[in-house]
mmCIF file of C-alpha atoms in Angstrom:
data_model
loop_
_atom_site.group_PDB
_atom_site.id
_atom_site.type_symbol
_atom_site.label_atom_id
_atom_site.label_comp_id
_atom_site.label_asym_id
_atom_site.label_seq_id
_atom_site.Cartn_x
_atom_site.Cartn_y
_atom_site.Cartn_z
ATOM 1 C CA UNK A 1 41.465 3.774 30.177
ATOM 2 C CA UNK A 2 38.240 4.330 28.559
ATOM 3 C CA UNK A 3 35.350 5.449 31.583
ATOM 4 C CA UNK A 4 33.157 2.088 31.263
ATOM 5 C CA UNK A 5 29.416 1.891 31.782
ATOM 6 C CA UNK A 6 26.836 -0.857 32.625
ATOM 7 C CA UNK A 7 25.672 0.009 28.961
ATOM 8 C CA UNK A 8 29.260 0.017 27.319
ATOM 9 C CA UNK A 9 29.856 -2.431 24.536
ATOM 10 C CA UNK A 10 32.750 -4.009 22.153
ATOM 11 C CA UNK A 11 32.607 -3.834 18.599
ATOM 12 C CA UNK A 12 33.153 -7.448 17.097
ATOM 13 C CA UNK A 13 35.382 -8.469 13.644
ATOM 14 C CA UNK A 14 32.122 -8.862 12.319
ATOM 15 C CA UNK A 15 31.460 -5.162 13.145
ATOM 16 C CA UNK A 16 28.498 -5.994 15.583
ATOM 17 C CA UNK A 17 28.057 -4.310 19.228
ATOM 18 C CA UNK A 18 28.299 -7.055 22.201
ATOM 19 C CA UNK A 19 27.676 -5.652 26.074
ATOM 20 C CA UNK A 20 30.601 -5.909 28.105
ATOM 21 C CA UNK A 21 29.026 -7.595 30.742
ATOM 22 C CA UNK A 22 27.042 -10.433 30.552
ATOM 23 C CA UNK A 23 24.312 -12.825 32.442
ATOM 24 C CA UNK A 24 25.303 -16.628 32.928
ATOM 25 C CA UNK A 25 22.501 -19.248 33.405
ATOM 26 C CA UNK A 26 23.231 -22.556 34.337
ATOM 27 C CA UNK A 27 21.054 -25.228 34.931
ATOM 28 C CA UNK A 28 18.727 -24.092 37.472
ATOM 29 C CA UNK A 29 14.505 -23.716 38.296
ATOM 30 C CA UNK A 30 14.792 -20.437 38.962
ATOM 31 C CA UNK A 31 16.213 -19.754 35.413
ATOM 32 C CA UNK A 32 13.385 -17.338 34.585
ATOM 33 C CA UNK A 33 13.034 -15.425 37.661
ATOM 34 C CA UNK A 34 16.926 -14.848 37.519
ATOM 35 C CA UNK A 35 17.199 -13.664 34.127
ATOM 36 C CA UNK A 36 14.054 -11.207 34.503
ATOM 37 C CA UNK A 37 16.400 -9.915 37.494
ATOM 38 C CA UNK A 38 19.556 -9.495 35.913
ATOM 39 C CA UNK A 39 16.857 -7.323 33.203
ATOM 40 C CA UNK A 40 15.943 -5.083 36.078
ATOM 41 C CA UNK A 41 20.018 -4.747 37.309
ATOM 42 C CA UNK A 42 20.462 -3.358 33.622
ATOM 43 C CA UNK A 43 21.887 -6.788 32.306
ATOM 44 C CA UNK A 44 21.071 -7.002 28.179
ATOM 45 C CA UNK A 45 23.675 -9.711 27.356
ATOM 46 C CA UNK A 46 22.571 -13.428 28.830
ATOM 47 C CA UNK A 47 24.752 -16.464 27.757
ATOM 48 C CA UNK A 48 22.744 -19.591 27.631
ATOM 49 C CA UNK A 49 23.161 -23.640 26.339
ATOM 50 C CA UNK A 50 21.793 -26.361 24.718
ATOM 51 C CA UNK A 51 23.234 -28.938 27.034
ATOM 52 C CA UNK A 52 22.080 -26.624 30.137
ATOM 53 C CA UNK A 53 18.707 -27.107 28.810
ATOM 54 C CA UNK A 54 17.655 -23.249 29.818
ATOM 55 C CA UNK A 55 16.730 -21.799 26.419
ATOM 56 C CA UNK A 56 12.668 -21.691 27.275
ATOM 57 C CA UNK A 57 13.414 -20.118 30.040
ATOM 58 C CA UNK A 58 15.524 -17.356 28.970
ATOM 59 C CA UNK A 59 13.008 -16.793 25.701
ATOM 60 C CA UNK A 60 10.158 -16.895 28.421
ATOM 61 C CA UNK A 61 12.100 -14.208 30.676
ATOM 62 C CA UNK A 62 12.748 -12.141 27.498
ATOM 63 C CA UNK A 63 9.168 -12.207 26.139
ATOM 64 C CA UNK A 64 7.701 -11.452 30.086
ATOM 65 C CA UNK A 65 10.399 -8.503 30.313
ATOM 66 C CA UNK A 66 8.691 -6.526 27.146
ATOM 67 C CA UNK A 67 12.139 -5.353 26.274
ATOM 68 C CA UNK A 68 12.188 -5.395 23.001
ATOM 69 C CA UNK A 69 14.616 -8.151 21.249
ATOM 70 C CA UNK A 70 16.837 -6.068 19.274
ATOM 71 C CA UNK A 71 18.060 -4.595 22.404
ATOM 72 C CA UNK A 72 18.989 -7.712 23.740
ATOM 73 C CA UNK A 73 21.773 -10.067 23.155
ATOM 74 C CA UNK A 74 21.440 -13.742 23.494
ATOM 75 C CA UNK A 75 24.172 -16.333 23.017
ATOM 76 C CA UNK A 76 23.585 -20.473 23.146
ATOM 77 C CA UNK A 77 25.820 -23.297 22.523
ATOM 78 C CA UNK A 78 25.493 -26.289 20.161
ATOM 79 C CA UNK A 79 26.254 -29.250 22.047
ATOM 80 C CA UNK A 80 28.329 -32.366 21.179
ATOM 81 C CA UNK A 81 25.604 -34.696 19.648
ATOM 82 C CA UNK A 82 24.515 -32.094 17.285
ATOM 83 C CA UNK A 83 28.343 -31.672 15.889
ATOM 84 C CA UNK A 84 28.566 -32.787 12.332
ATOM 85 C CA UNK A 85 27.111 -30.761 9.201
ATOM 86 C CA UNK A 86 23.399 -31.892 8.809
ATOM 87 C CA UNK A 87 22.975 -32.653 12.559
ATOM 88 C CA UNK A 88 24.317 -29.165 13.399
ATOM 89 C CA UNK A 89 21.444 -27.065 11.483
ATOM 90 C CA UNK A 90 19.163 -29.236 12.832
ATOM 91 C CA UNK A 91 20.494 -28.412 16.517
ATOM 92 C CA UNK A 92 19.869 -24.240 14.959
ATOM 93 C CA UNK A 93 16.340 -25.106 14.207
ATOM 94 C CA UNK A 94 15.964 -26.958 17.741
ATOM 95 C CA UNK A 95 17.173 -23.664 20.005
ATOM 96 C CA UNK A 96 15.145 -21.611 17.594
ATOM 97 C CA UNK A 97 12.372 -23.125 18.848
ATOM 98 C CA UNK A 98 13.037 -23.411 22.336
ATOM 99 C CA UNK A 99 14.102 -19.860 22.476
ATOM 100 C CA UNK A 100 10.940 -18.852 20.350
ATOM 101 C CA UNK A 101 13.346 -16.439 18.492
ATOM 102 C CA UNK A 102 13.616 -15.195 15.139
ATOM 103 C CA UNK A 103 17.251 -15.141 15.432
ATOM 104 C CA UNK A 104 19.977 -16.041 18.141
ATOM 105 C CA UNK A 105 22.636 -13.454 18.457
ATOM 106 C CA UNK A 106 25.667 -15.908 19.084
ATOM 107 C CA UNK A 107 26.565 -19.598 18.517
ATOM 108 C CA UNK A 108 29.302 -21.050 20.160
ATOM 109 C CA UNK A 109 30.337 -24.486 19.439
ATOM 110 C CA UNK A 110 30.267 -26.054 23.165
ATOM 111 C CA UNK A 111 33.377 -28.141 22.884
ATOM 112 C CA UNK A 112 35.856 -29.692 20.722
ATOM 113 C CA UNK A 113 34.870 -33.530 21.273
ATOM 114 C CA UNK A 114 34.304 -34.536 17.527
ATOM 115 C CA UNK A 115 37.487 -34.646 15.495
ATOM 116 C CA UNK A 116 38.862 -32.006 13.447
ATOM 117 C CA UNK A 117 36.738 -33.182 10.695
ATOM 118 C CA UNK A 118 33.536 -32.633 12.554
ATOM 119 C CA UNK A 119 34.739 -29.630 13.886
ATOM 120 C CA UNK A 120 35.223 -27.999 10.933
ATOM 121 C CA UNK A 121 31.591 -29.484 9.751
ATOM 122 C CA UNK A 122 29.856 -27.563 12.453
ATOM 123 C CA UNK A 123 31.391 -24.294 12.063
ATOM 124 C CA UNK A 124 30.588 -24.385 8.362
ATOM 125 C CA UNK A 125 27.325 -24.976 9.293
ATOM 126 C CA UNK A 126 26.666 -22.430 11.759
ATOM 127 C CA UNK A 127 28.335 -19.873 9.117
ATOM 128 C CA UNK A 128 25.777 -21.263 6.626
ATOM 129 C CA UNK A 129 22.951 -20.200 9.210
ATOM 130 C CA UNK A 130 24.507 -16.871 9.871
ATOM 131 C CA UNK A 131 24.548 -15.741 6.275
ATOM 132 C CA UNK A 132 21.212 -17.211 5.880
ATOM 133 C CA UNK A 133 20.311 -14.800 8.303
ATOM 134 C CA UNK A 134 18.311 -17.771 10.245
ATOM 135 C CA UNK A 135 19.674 -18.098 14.026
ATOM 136 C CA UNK A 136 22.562 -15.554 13.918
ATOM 137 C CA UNK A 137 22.431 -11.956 13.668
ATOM 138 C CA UNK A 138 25.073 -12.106 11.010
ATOM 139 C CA UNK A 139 27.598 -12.522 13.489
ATOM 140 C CA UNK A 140 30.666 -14.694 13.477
ATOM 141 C CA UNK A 141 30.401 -17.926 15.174
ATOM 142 C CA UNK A 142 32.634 -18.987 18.287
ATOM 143 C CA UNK A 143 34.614 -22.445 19.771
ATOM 144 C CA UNK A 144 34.133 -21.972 23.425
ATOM 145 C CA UNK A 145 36.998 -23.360 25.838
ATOM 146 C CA UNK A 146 38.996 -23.627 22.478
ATOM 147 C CA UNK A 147 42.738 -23.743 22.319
ATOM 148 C CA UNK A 148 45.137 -22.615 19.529
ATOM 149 C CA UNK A 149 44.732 -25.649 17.887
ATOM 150 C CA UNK A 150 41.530 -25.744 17.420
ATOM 151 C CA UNK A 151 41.550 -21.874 16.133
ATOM 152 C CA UNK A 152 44.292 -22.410 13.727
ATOM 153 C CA UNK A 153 42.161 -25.544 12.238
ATOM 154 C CA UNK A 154 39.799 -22.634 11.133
ATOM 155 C CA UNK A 155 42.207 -20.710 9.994
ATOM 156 C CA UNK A 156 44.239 -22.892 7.942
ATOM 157 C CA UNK A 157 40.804 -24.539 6.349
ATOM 158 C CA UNK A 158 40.325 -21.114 5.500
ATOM 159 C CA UNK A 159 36.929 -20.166 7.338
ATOM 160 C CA UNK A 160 36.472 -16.481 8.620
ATOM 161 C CA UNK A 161 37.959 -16.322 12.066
ATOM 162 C CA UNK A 162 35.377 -16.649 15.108
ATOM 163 C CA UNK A 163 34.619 -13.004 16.266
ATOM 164 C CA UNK A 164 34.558 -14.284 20.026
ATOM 165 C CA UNK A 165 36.591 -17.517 22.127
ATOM 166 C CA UNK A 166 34.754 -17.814 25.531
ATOM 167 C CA UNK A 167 37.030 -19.436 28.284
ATOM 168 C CA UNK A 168 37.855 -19.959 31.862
ATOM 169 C CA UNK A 169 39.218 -16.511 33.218
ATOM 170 C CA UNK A 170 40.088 -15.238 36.440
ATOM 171 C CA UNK A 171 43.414 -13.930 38.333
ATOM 172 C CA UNK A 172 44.544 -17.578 39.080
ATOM 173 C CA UNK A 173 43.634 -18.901 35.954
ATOM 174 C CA UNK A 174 44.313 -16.453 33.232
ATOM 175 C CA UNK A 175 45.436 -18.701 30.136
ATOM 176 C CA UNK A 176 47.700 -16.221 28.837
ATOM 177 C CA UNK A 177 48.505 -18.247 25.226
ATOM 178 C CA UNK A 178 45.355 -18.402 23.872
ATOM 179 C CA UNK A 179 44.351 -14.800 25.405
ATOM 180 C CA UNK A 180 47.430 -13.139 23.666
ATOM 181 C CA UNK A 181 46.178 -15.442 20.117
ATOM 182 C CA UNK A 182 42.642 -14.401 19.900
ATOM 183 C CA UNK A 183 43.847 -10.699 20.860
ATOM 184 C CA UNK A 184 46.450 -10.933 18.060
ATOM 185 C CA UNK A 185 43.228 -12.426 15.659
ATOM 186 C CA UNK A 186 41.025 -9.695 17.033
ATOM 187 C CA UNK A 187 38.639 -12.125 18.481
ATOM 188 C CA UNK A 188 37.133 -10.821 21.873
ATOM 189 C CA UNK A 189 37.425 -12.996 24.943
ATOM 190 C CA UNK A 190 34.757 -13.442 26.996
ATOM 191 C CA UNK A 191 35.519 -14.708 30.919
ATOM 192 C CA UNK A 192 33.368 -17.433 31.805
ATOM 193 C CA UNK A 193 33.902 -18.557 36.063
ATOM 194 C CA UNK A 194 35.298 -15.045 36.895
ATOM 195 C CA UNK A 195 33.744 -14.725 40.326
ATOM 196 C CA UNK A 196 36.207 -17.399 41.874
ATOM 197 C CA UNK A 197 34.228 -19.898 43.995
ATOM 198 C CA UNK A 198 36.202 -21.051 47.160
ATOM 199 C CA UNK A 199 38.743 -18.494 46.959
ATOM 200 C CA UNK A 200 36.849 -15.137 47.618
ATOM 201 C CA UNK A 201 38.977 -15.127 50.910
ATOM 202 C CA UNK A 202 42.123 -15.248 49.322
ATOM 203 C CA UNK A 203 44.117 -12.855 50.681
ATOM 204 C CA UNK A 204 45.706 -10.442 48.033
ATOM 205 C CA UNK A 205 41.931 -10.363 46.575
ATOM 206 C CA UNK A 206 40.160 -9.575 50.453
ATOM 207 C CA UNK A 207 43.044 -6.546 50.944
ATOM 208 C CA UNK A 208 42.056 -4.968 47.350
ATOM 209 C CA UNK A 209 38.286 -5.270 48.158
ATOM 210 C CA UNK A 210 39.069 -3.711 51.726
ATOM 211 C CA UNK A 211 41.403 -0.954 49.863
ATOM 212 C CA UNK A 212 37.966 0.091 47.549
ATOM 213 C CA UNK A 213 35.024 -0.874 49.828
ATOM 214 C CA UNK A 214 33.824 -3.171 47.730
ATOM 215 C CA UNK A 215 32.944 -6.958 47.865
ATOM 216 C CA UNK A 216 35.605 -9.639 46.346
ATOM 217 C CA UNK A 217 33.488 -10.487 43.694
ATOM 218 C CA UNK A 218 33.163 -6.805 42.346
ATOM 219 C CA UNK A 219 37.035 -7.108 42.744
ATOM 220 C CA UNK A 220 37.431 -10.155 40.359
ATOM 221 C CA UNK A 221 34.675 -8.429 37.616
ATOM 222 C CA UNK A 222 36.145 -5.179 37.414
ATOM 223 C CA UNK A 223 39.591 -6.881 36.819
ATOM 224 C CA UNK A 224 38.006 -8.577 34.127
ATOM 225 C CA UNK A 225 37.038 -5.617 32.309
ATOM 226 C CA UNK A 226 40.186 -3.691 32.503
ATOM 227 C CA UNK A 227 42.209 -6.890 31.119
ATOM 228 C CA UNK A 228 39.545 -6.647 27.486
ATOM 229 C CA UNK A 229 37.376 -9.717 28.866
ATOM 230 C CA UNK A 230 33.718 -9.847 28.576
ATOM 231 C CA UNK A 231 32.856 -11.540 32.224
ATOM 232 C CA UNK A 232 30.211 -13.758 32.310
ATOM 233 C CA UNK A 233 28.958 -13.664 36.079
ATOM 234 C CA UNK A 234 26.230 -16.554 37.885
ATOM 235 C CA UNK A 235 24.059 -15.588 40.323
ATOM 236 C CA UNK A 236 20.068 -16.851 41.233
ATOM 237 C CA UNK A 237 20.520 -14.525 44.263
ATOM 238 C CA UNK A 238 18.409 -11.308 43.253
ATOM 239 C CA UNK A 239 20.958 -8.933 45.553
ATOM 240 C CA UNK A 240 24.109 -10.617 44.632
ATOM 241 C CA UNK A 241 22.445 -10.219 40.708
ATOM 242 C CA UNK A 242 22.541 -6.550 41.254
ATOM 243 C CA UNK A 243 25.829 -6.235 43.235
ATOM 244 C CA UNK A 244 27.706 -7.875 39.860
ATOM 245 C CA UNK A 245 26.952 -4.739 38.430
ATOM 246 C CA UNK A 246 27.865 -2.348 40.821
ATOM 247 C CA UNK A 247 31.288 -2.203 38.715
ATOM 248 C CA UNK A 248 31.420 1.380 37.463
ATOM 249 C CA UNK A 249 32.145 3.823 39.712
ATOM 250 C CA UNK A 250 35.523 2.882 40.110
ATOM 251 C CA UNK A 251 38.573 1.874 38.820
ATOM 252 C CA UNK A 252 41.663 -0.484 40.267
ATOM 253 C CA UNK A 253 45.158 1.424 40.328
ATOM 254 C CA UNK A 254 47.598 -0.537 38.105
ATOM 255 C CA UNK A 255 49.022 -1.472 41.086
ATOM 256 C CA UNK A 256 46.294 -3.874 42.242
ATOM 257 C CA UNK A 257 45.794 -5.149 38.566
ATOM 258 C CA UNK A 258 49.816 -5.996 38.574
ATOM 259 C CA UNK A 259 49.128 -7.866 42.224
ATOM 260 C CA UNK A 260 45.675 -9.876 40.682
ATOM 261 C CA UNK A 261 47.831 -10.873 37.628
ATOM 262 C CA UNK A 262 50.561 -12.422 39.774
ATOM 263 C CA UNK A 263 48.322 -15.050 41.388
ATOM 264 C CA UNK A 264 48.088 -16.731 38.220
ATOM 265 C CA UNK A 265 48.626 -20.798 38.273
ATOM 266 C CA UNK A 266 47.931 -21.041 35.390
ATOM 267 C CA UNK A 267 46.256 -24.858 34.355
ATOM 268 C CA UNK A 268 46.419 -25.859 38.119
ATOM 269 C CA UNK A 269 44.134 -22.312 38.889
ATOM 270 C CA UNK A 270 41.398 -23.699 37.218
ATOM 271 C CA UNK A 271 37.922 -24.007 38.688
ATOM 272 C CA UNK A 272 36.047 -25.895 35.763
ATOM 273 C CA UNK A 273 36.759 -29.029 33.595
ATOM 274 C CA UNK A 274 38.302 -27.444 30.286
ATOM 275 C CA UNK A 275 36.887 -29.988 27.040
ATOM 276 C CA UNK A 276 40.860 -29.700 25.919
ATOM 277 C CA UNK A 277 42.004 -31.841 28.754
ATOM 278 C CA UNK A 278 38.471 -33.336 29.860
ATOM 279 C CA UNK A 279 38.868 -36.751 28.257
ATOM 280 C CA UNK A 280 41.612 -37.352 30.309
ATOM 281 C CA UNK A 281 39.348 -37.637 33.225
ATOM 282 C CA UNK A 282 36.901 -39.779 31.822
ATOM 283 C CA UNK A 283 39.581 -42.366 30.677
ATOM 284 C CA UNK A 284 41.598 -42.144 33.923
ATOM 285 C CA UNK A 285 38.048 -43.386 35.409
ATOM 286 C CA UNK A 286 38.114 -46.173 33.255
ATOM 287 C CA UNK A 287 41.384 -47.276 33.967
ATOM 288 C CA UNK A 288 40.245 -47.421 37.897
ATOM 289 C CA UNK A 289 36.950 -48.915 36.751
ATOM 290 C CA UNK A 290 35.879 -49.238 33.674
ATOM 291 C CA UNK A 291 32.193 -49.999 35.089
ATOM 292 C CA UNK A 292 31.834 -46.386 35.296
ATOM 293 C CA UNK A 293 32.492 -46.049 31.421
ATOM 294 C CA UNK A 294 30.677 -46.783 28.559
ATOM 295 C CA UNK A 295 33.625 -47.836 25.722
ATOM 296 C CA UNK A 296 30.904 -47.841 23.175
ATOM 297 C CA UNK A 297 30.153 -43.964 23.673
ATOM 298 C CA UNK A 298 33.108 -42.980 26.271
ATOM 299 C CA UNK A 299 30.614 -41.391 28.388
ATOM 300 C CA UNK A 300 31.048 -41.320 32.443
ATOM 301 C CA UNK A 301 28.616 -41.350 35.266
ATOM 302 C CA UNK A 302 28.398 -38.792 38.135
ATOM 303 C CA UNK A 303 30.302 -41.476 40.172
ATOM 304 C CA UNK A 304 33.129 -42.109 38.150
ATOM 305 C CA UNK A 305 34.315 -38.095 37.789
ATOM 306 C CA UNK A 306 34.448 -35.284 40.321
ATOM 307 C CA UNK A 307 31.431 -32.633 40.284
ATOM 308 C CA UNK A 308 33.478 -29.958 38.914
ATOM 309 C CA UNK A 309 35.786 -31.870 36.087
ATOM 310 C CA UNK A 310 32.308 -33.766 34.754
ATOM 311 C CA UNK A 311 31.667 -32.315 30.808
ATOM 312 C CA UNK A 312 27.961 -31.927 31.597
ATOM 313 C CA UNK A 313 27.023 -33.128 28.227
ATOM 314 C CA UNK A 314 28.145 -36.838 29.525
ATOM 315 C CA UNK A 315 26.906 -36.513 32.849
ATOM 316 C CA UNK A 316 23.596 -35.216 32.486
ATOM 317 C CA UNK A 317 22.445 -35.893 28.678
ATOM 318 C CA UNK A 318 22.046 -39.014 26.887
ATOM 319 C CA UNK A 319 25.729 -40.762 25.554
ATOM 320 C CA UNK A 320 26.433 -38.747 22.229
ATOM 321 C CA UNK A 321 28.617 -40.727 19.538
ATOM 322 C CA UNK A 322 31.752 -38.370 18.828
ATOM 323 C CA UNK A 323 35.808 -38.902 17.960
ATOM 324 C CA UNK A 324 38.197 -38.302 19.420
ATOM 325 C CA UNK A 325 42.219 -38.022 19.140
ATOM 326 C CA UNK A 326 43.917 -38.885 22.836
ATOM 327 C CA UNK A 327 47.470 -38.321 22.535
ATOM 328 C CA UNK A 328 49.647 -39.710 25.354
ATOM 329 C CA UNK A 329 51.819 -37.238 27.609
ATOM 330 C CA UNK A 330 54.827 -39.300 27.388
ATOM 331 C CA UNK A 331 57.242 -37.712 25.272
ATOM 332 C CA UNK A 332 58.748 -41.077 24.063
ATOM 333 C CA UNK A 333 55.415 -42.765 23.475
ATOM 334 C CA UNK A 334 53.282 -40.588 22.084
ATOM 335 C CA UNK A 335 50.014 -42.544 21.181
ATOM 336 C CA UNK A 336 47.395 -41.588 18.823
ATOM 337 C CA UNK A 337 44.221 -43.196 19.319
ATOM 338 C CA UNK A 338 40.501 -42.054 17.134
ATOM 339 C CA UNK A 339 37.941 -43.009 19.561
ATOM 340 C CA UNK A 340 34.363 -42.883 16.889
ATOM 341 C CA UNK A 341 31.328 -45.041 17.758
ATOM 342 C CA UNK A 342 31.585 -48.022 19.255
ATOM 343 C CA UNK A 343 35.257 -48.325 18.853
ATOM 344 C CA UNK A 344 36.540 -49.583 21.997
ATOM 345 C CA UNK A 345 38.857 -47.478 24.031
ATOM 346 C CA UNK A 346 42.477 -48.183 24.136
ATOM 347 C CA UNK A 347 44.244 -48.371 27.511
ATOM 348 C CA UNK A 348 46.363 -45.494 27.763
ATOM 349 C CA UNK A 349 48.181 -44.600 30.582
ATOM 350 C CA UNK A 350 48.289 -40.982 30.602
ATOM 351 C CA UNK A 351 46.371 -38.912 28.000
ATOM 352 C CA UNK A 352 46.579 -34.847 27.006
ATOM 353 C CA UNK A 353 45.559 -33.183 24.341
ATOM 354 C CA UNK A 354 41.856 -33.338 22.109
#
């Protein structure tokens, strides 16, 4: 394979040069100080949000590291209660300022909540502020967490293809579908959750790190870049920062790639709530209390949903309006239910697919 470097990058559809390894921030104080780290480690990709409300703090890091913009690539997310057309350049004009940016290098659409309708209404709009040249460094715009569906709704309206899908990726949750789709669309992958919390002792992963000297997470990154992803690694720990990046001097034996890729579990591997299945969860909740759910916005409270399924939009942001189709998982009943507004939510028993 090609000899990789902290420095090497993929060339997009849209013909632009992304780093193959990039900086997560989450929500967290020490958003700053970690991104002016992952600077010193050599990071120069950082993927940020709207709803994780850390967009000063990566502009501040940017402007206090004196590295100068253009060699820096910055990505944020439009979150649900900007989808829509009008509400969506708005949302541009909002991280703009937050960021203090001329331009943002990527915009991913967060999550699928609003309806194909709406869907398609923020994408056009984010392509209208690409080729205005306003937010996006004339750079195709993405549907994080997206499934085929959702791509081929882009597709078939006719829109350019998104040059990037970001999504949960790691050996036991490796979504092979919509990985071999976006490969066959040339749209780059990028790995969000590849260092896999709670199962760094896993066995098969603990022998290969013990085979190389290295640590289990190094294990789980450099798999991701010899499978074509673009890893997204976490970390507000300055030595564990640096460690992520410690990826280059060697390379796993196909062997050890073959035994990774068999621990796939595919949906059941997942760490993360995926938006494509995540309003299951919230009406589940309602059907064992509906106290916990507002009907008028179908938002949930921290109580009503585990920690790690929660969409963080609903948890930790005001209730955004948005619609919804909930189609049921039996295959004799399948119910189709628009959820919009205040529309009150229909008790279904077992729900799959946005």
């Amino acid at each position: 394979m090609t000899t990789l470097t902290l420095v090497s990058t993929t060339r997009l559809s849209s013909g632009h040069l992304m780093p193959l390894l990039g900086f997560g921030v989450y929500q967290n104080y020490t958003t700053r100080d970690s991104v002016l780290e992952a600077f010193k480690a050599g990071y120069r990709h950082v993927d940020s949000a709207q709803a994780y409300r850390n967009e000063a703090h990566v502009g501040e890091a940017v402007r206090d590291s004196g590295i100068p913009r253009e060699e820096l690539f910055i990505t944020t997310k439009i979150i649900s209660k900007f989808h829509g057309y009008e509400s969506t350049l708005k949302g541009v004009d909002e991280s703009l300022a937050r960021f203090q940016f001329d331009y943002i290098d990527l915009f991913l659409i967060h999550d699928p909540f609003a309806g194909r309708e709406r869907r398609l209404a923020t994408y056009k709009a984010l392509q209208e502020a690409k080729d205005a040249g306003k937010c996006v460094l004339t750079i195709s715009l993405l549907t994080p967490d997206s499934g085929v569906k959702h791509l081929e709704e882009i597709r078939n309206a006719g829109l350019p293809m998104p040059s990037v899908n970001q999504i949960e990726l790691h050996p036991f949750c490796q979504q092979r579908p919509i990985v071999a789709y976006c490969r066959a669309h040339s749209i780059v992958v990028q790995a969000y959750c590849p260092i896999l919390r709670g199962k760094l002792d896993d066995a098969t992963i603990a022998a290969i790190a013990t085979k190389y000297g290295r640590d289990p997470a190094q294990i789980l990154l450099r798999w991701s870049l010899q499978k074509g992803f673009v890893p997204l690694p976490k970390s507000a720990n300055p030595t564990r920062i640096h460690s992520n990046t410690h990826l280059y001097d060697f390379e796993l034996a196909e062997e050890d790639v073959a035994a990774l890729d068999a621990l796939d579990e595919g949906k059941d591997g997942a760490l993360s709530w995926n938006p494509v299945d995540a309003m299951e969860f919230v009406l589940l909740a309602w059907l064992l209390d509906p106290r916990f759910v507002s009907a008028s916005t179908a938002s949930a409270t921290p109580s009503s949903m585990d920690a790690r399924s929660a969409p963080i939009d609903w948890v930790l942001l005001p209730p955004c309006e948005f619609e919804l189709e909930i189609v049921s998982a039996s295959r004799n009943n399948s119910i189709h239910v628009i959820l919009q507004g205040s529309q009150q939510l229909q008790n279904c028993k077992a729900l799959r697919d946005i």
